[in-house]
PDB file of C-alpha atoms in Angstrom:
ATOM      1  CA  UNK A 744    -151.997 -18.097 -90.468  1.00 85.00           C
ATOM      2  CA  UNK A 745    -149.349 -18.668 -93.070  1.00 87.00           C
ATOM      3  CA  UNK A 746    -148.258 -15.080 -93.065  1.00 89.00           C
ATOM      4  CA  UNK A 747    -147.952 -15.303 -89.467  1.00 94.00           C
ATOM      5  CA  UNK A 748    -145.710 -18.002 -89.139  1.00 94.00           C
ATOM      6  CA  UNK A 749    -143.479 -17.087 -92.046  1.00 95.00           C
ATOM      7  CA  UNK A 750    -142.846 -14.190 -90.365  1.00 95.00           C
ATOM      8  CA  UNK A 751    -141.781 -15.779 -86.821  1.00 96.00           C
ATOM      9  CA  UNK A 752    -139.429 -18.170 -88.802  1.00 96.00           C
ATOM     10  CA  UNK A 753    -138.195 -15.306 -91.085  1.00 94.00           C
ATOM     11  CA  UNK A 754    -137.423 -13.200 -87.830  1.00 95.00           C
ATOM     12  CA  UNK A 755    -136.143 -15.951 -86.055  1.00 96.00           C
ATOM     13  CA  UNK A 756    -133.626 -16.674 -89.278  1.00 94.00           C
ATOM     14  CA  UNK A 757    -134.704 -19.747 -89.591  1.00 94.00           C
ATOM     15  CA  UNK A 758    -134.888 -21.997 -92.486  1.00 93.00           C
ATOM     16  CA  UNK A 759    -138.238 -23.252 -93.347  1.00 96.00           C
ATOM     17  CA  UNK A 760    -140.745 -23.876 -95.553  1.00 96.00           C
ATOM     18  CA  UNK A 761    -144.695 -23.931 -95.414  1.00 96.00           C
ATOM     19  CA  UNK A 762    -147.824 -25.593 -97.416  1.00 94.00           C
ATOM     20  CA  UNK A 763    -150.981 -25.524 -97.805  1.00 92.00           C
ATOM     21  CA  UNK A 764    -153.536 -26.595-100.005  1.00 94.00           C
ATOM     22  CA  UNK A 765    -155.979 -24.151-101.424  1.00 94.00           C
ATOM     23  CA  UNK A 766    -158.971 -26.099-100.845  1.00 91.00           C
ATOM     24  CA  UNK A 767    -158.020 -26.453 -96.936  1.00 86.00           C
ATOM     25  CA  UNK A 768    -155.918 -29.140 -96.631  1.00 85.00           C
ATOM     26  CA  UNK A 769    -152.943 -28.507 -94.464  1.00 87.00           C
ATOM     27  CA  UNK A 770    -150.532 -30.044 -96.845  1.00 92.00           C
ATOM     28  CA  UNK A 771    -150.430 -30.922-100.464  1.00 96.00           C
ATOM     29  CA  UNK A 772    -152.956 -33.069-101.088  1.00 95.00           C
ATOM     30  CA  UNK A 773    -152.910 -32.811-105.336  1.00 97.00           C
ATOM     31  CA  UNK A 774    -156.285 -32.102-105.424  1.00 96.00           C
ATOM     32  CA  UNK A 775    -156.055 -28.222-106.276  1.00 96.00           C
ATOM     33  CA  UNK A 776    -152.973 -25.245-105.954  1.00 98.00           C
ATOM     34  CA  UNK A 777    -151.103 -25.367-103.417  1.00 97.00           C
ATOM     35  CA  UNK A 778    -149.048 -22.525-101.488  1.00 97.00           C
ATOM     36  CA  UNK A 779    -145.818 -23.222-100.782  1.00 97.00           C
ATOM     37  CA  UNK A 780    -144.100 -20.489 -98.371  1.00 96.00           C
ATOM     38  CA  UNK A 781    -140.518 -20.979 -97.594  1.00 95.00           C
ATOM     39  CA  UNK A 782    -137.531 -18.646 -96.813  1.00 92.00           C
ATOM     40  CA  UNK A 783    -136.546 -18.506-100.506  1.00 91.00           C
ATOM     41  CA  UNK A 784    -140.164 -18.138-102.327  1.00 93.00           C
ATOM     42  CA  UNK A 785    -144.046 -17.351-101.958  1.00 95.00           C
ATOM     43  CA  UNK A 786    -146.030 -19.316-104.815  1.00 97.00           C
ATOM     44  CA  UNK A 787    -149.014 -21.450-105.421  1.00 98.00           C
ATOM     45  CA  UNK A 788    -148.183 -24.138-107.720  1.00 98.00           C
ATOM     46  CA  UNK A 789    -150.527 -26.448-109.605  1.00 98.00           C
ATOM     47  CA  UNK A 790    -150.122 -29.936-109.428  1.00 98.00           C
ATOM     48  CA  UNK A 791    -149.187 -29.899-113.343  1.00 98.00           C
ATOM     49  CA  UNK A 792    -146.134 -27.598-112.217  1.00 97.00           C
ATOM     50  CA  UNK A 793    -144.278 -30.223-110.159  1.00 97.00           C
ATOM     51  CA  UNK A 794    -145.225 -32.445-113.317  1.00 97.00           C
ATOM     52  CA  UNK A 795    -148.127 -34.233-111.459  1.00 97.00           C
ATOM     53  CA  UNK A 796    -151.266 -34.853-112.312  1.00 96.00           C
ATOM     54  CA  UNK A 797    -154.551 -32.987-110.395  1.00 97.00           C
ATOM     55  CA  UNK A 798    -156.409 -35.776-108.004  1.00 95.00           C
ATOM     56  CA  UNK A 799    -160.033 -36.061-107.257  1.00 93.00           C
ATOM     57  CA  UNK A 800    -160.499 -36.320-103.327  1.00 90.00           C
ATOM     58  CA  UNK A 801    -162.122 -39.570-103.528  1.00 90.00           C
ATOM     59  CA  UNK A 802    -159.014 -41.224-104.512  1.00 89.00           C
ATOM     60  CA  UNK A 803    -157.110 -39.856-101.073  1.00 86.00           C
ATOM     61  CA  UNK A 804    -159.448 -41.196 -98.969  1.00 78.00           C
ATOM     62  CA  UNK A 805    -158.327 -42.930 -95.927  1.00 74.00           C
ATOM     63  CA  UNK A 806    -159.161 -44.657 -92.856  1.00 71.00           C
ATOM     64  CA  UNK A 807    -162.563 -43.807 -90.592  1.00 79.00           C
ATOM     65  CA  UNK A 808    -160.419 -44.249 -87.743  1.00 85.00           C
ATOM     66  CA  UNK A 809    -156.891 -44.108 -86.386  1.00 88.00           C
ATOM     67  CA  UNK A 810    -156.138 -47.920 -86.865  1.00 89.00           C
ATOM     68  CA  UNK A 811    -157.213 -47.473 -90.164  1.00 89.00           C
ATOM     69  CA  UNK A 812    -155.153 -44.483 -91.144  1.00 87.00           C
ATOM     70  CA  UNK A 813    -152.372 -45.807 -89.605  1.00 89.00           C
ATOM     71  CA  UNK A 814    -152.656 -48.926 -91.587  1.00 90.00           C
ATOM     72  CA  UNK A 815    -152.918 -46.889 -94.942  1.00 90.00           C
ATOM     73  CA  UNK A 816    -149.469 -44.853 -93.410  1.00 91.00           C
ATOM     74  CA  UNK A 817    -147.908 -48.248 -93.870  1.00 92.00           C
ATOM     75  CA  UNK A 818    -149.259 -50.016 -96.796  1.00 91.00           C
ATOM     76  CA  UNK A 819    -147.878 -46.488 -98.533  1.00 91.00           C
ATOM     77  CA  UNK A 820    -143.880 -47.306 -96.720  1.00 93.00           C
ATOM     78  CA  UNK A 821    -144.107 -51.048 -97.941  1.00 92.00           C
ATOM     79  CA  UNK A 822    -145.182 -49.917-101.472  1.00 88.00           C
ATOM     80  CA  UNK A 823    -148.585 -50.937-101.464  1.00 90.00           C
ATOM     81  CA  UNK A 824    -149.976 -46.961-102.132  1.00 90.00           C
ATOM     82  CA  UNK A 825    -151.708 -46.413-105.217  1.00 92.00           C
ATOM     83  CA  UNK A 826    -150.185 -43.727-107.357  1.00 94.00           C
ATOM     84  CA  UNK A 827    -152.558 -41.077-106.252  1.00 95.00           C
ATOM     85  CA  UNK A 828    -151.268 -41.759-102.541  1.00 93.00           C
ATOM     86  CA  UNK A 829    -147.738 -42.210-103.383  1.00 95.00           C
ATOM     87  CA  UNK A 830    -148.119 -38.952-105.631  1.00 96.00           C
ATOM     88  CA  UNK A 831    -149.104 -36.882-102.571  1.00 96.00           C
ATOM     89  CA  UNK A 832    -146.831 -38.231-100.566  1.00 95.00           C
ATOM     90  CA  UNK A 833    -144.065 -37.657-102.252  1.00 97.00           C
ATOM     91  CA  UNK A 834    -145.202 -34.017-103.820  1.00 98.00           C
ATOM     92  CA  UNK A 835    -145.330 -33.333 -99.756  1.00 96.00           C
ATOM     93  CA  UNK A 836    -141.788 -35.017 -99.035  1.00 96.00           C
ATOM     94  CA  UNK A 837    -140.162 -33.239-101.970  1.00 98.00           C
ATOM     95  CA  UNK A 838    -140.806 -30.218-100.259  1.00 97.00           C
ATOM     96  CA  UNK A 839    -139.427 -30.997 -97.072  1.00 96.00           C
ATOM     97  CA  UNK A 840    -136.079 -31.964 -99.115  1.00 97.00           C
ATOM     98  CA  UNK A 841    -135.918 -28.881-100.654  1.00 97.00           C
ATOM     99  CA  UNK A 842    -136.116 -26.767 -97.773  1.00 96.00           C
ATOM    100  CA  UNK A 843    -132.775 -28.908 -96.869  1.00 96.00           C
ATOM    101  CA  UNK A 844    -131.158 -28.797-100.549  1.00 97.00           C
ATOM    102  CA  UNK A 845    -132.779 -25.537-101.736  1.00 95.00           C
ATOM    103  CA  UNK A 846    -129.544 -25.780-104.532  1.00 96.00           C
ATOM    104  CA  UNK A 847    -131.897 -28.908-105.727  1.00 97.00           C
ATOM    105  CA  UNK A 848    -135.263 -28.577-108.589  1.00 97.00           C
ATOM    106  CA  UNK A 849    -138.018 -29.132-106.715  1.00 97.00           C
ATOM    107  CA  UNK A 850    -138.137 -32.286-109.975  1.00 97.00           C
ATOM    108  CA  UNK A 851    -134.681 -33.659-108.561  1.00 98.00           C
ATOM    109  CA  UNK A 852    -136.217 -33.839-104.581  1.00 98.00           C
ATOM    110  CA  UNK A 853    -139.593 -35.382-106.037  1.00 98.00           C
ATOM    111  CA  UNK A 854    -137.731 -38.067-107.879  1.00 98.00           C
ATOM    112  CA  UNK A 855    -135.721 -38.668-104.779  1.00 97.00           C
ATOM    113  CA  UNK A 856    -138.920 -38.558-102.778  1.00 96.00           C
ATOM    114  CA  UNK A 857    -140.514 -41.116-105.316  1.00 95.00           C
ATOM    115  CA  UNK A 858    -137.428 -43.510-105.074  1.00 95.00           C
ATOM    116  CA  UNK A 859    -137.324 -43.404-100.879  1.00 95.00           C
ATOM    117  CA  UNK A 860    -141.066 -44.873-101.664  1.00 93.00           C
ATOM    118  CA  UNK A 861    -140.620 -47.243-104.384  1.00 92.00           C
ATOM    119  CA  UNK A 862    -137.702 -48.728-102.724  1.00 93.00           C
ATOM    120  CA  UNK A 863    -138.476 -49.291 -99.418  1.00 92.00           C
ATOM    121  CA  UNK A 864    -136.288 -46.213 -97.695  1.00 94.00           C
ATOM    122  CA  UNK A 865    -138.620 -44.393 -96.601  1.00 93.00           C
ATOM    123  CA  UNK A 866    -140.101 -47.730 -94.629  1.00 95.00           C
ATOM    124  CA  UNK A 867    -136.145 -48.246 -93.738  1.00 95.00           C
ATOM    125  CA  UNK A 868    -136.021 -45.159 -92.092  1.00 93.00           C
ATOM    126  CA  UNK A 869    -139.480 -44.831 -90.277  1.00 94.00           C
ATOM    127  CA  UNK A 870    -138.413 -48.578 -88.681  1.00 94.00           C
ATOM    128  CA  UNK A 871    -135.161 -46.449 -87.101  1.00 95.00           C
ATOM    129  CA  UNK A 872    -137.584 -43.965 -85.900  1.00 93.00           C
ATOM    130  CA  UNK A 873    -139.341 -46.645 -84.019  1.00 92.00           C
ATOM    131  CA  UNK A 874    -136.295 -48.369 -82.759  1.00 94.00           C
ATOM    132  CA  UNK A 875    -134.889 -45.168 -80.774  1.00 93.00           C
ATOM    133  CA  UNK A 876    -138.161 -44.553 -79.475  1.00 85.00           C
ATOM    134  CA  UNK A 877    -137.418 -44.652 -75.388  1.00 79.00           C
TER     135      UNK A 877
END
């Protein structure tokens, strides 16, 4: 349903930008191409082109249930992910930053993405996200 929804958001003029893994994941997961769809671009990249290394799936594997996942959401925003985890994560944030910078290399927003991690931002900002919760 890629197509589909590009074409609402390219219709609607908006801004966006898509992913999806090839292997079904709905996100970049690392472990094969990806397809990234956005208002600028249609490509499948391999992890190698964002300068990352392929993943085997065991190595994302997460919680059996949602206290568990959630728990692995968090060790990853306190720093505690393992590369493979903080790899995917940020491969998926550097995305979302360059649908908001598109002047930016996709390398710039995944360094950016990678330092948010490392240095405790991203945790930083999901805290404010809780706070203005009503």
């Amino acid at each position: 349903v890629l197509e589909l929804y590009s074409q609402v958001y390219k219709n609607l003029g908006l801004n966006y930008t898509l992913l999806h893994n090839l292997d079904g994941y709905d996100e970049i997961s690392l472990t094969n191409p990806f397809r990234v769809i956005s208002k600028f671009e249609d490509r499948i990249f391999s992890p190698e082109d964002i300068q990352l290394s392929t993943i085997h799936p065991i190595d994302l594997a997460g919680g059996n249930s949602i206290g568990e996942s959630a728990k692995l959401f968090i060790n990853l925003l306190e720093g505690k992910g393992t590369k493979a985890q903080n790899n995917v994560v940020a491969a998926n944030a550097a995305f979302g930053i360059k649908c908001i910078f598109p002047e930016k290399s996709i390398a710039e927003c995944l360094a950016t993405a990678l330092e948010s991690l490392e240095k405790g931002k991203a945790l930083t900002t999901f805290k404010k996200l809780i706070e203005i919760q009503p």
